mmCIF file of C-alpha atoms in Angstrom:
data_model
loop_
_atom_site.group_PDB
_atom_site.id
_atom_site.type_symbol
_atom_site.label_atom_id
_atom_site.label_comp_id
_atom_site.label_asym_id
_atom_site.label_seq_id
_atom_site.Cartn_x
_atom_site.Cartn_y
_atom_site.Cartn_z
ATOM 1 C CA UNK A 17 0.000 0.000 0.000
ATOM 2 C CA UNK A 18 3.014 2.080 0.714
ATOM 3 C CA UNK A 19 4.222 1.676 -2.487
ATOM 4 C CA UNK A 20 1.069 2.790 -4.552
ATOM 5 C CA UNK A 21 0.953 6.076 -2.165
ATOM 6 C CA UNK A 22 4.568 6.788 -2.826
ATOM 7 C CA UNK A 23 4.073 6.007 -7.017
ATOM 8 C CA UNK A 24 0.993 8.248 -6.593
ATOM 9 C CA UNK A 25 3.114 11.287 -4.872
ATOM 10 C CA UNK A 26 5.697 10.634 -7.492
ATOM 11 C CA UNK A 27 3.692 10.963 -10.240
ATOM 12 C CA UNK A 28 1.553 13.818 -8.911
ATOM 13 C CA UNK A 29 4.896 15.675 -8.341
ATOM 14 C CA UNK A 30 6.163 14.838 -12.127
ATOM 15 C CA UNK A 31 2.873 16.107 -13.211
ATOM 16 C CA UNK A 32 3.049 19.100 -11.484
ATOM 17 C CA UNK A 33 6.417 20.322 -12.632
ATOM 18 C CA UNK A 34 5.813 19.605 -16.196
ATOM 19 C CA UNK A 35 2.638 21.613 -16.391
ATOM 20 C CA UNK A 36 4.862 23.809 -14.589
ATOM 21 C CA UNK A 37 7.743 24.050 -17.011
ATOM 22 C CA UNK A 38 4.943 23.816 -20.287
ATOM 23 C CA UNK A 39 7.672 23.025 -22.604
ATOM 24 C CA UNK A 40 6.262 23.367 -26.330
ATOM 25 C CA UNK A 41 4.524 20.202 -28.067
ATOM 26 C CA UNK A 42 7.218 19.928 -30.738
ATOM 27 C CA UNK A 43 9.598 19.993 -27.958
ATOM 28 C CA UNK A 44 8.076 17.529 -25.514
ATOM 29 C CA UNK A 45 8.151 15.160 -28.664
ATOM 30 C CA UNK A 46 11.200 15.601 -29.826
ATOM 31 C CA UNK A 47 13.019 14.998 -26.034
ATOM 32 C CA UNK A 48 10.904 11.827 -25.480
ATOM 33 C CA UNK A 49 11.873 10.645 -29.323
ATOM 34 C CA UNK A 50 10.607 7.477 -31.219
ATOM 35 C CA UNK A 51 11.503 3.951 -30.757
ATOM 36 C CA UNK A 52 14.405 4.576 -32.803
ATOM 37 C CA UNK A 53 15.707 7.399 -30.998
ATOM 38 C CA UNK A 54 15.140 5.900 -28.271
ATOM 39 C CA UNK A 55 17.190 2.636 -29.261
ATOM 40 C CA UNK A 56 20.059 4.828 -30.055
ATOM 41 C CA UNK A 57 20.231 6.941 -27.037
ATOM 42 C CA UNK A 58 19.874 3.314 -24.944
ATOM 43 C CA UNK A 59 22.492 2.304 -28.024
ATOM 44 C CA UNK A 60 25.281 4.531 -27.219
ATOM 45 C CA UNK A 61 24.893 4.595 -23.610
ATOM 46 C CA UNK A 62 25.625 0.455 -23.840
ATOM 47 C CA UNK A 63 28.336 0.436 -26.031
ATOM 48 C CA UNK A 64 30.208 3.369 -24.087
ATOM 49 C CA UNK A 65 29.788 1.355 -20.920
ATOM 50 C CA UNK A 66 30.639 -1.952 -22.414
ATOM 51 C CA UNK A 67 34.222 -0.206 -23.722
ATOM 52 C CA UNK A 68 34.620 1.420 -20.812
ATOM 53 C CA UNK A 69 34.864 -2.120 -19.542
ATOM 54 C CA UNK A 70 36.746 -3.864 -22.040
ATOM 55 C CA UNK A 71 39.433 -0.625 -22.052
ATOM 56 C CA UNK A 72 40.001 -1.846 -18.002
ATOM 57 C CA UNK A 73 40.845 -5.270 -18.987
ATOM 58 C CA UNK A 74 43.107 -3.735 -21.803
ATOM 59 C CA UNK A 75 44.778 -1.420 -19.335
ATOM 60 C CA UNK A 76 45.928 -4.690 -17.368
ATOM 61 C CA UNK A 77 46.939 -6.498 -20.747
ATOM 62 C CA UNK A 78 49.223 -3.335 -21.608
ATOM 63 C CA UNK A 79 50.369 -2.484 -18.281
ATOM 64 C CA UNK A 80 54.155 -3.153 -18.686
ATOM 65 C CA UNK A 81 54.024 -0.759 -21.728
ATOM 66 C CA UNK A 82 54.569 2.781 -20.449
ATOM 67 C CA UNK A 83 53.395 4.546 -24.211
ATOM 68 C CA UNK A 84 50.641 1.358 -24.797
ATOM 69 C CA UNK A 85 48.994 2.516 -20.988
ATOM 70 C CA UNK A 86 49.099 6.102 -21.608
ATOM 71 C CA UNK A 87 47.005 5.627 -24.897
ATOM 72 C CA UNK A 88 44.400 3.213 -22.563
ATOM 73 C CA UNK A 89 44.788 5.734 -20.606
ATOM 74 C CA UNK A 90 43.257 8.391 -23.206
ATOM 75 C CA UNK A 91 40.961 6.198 -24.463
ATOM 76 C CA UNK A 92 39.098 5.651 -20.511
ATOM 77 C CA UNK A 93 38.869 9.589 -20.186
ATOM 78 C CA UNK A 94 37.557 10.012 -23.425
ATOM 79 C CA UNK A 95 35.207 8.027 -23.156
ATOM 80 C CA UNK A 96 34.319 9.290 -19.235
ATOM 81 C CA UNK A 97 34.365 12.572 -21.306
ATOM 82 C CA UNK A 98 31.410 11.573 -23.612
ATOM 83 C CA UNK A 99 29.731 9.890 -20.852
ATOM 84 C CA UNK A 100 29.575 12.715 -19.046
ATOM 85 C CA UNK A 101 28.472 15.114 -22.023
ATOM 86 C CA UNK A 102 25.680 12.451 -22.410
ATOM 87 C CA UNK A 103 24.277 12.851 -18.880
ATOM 88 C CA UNK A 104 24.101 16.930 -19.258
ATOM 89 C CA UNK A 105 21.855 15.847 -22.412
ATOM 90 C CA UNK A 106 20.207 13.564 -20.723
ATOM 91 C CA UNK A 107 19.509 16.639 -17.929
ATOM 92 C CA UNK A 108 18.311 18.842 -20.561
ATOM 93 C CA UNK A 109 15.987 16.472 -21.508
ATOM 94 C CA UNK A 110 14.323 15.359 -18.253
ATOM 95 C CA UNK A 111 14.194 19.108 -17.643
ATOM 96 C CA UNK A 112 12.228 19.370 -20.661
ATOM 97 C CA UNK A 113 14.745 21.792 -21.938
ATOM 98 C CA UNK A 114 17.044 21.771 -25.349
ATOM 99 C CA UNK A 115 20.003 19.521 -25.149
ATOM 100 C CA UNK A 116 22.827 21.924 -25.371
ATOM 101 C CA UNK A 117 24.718 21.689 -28.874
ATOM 102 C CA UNK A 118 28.143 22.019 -27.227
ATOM 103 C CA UNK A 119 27.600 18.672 -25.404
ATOM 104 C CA UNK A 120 26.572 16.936 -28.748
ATOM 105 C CA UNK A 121 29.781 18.403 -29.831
ATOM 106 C CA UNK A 122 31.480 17.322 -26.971
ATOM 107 C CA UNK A 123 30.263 13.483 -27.289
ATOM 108 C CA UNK A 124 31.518 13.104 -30.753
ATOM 109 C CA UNK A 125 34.772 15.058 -29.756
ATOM 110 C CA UNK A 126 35.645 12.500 -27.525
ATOM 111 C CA UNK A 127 34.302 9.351 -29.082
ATOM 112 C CA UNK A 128 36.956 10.687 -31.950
ATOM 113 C CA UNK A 129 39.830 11.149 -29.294
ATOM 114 C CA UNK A 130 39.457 7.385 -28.052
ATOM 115 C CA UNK A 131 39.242 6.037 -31.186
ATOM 116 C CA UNK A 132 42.491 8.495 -32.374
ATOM 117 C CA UNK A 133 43.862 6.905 -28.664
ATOM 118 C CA UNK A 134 42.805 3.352 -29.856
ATOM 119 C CA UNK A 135 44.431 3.579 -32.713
ATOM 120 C CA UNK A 136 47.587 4.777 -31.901
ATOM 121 C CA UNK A 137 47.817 1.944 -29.771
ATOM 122 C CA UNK A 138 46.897 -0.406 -32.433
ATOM 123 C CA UNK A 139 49.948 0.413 -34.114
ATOM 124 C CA UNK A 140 52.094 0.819 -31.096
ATOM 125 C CA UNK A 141 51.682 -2.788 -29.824
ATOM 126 C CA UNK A 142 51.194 -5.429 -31.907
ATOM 127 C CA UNK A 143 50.646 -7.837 -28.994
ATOM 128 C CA UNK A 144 48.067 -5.608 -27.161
ATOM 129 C CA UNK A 145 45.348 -8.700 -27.318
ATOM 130 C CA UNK A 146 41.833 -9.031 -28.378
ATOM 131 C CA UNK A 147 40.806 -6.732 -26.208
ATOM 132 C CA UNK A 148 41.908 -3.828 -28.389
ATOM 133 C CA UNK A 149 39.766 -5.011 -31.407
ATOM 134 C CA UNK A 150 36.794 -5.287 -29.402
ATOM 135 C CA UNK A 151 36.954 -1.536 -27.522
ATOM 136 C CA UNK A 152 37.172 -0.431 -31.252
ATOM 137 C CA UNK A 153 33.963 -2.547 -32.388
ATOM 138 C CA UNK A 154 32.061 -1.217 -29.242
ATOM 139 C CA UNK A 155 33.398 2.552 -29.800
ATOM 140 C CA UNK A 156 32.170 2.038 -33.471
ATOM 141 C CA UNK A 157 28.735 0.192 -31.826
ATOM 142 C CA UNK A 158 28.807 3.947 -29.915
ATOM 143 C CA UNK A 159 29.644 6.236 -32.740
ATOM 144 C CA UNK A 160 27.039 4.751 -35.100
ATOM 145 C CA UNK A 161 24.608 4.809 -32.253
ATOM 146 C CA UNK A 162 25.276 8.263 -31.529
ATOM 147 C CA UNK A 163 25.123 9.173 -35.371
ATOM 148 C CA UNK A 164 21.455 7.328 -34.915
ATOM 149 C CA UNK A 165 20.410 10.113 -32.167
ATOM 150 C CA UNK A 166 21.606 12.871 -34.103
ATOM 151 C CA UNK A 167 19.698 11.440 -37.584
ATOM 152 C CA UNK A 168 16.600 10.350 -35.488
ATOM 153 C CA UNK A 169 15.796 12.642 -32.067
ATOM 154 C CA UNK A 170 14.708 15.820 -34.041
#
């Protein structure tokens, strides 16, 4: 019973501040986005994460390499960079306010910085594992997702 009350207070308060705030239609539509925007803002989120992952387990394979780690190295804060341009989006949009453009900049500026990172280690060390090839397929899983929310949450 608890739990109904508290969904009920929740919802009355959401309901509230969005009358409140009375962002237009065309806006309201465009922040909540179709099934495909929606797909590729869930899209890039789960690639980013899933690289952020594999680039830890790459870190340990290239630890003896001073030049190797610094470019894993890259790579992770790049892609904590994007991440954290993605959640002032995501802000924006809960607020029922325009994503700021900068931040869409600022996503695709990093997701090009740890691939440039990736890369560069690619041809650094030869012997860097198969961990390398897959933080490149999930950054490319998160670049094409994130081209996806650009083409499709207008």
């Amino acid at each position: 019973m608890q739990f109904f009350a508290l969904m009920l207070a929740a919802s009355s308060l959401f309901a509230g501040n969005a009358v409140n705030a009375a962002p237009s239609n065309d806006l309201v539509a465009r922040q909540v986005g179709g099934l495909v925007c929606n797909i590729d803002r869930l899209g890039i989120v789960a690639a980013l994460a899933a690289t952020q992952q594999t680039l830890k387990k790459l870190s340990t394979d290239v630890a003896a390499n001073a030049t190797a780690a610094s470019e894993v190295q890259s790579a992770e804060h790049a892609i904590s960079g994007a991440q954290g341009a993605i959640g002032v989006i995501a802000k924006a949009l809960l607020e029922g306010k325009t994503a700021p453009a900068d931040a869409r900049d600022e996503v695709r500026g990093n997701l090009t910085a740890a691939r440039d990172a990736l890369v560069a280690l690619d041809s650094k060390d030869s012997a860097s594992s198969d961990d390398l090839k897959q933080a490149l397929a999930e950054l490319a899983v998160a670049a094409v997702a994130g081209k996806g929310v650009v083409d499709n949450c207008k």
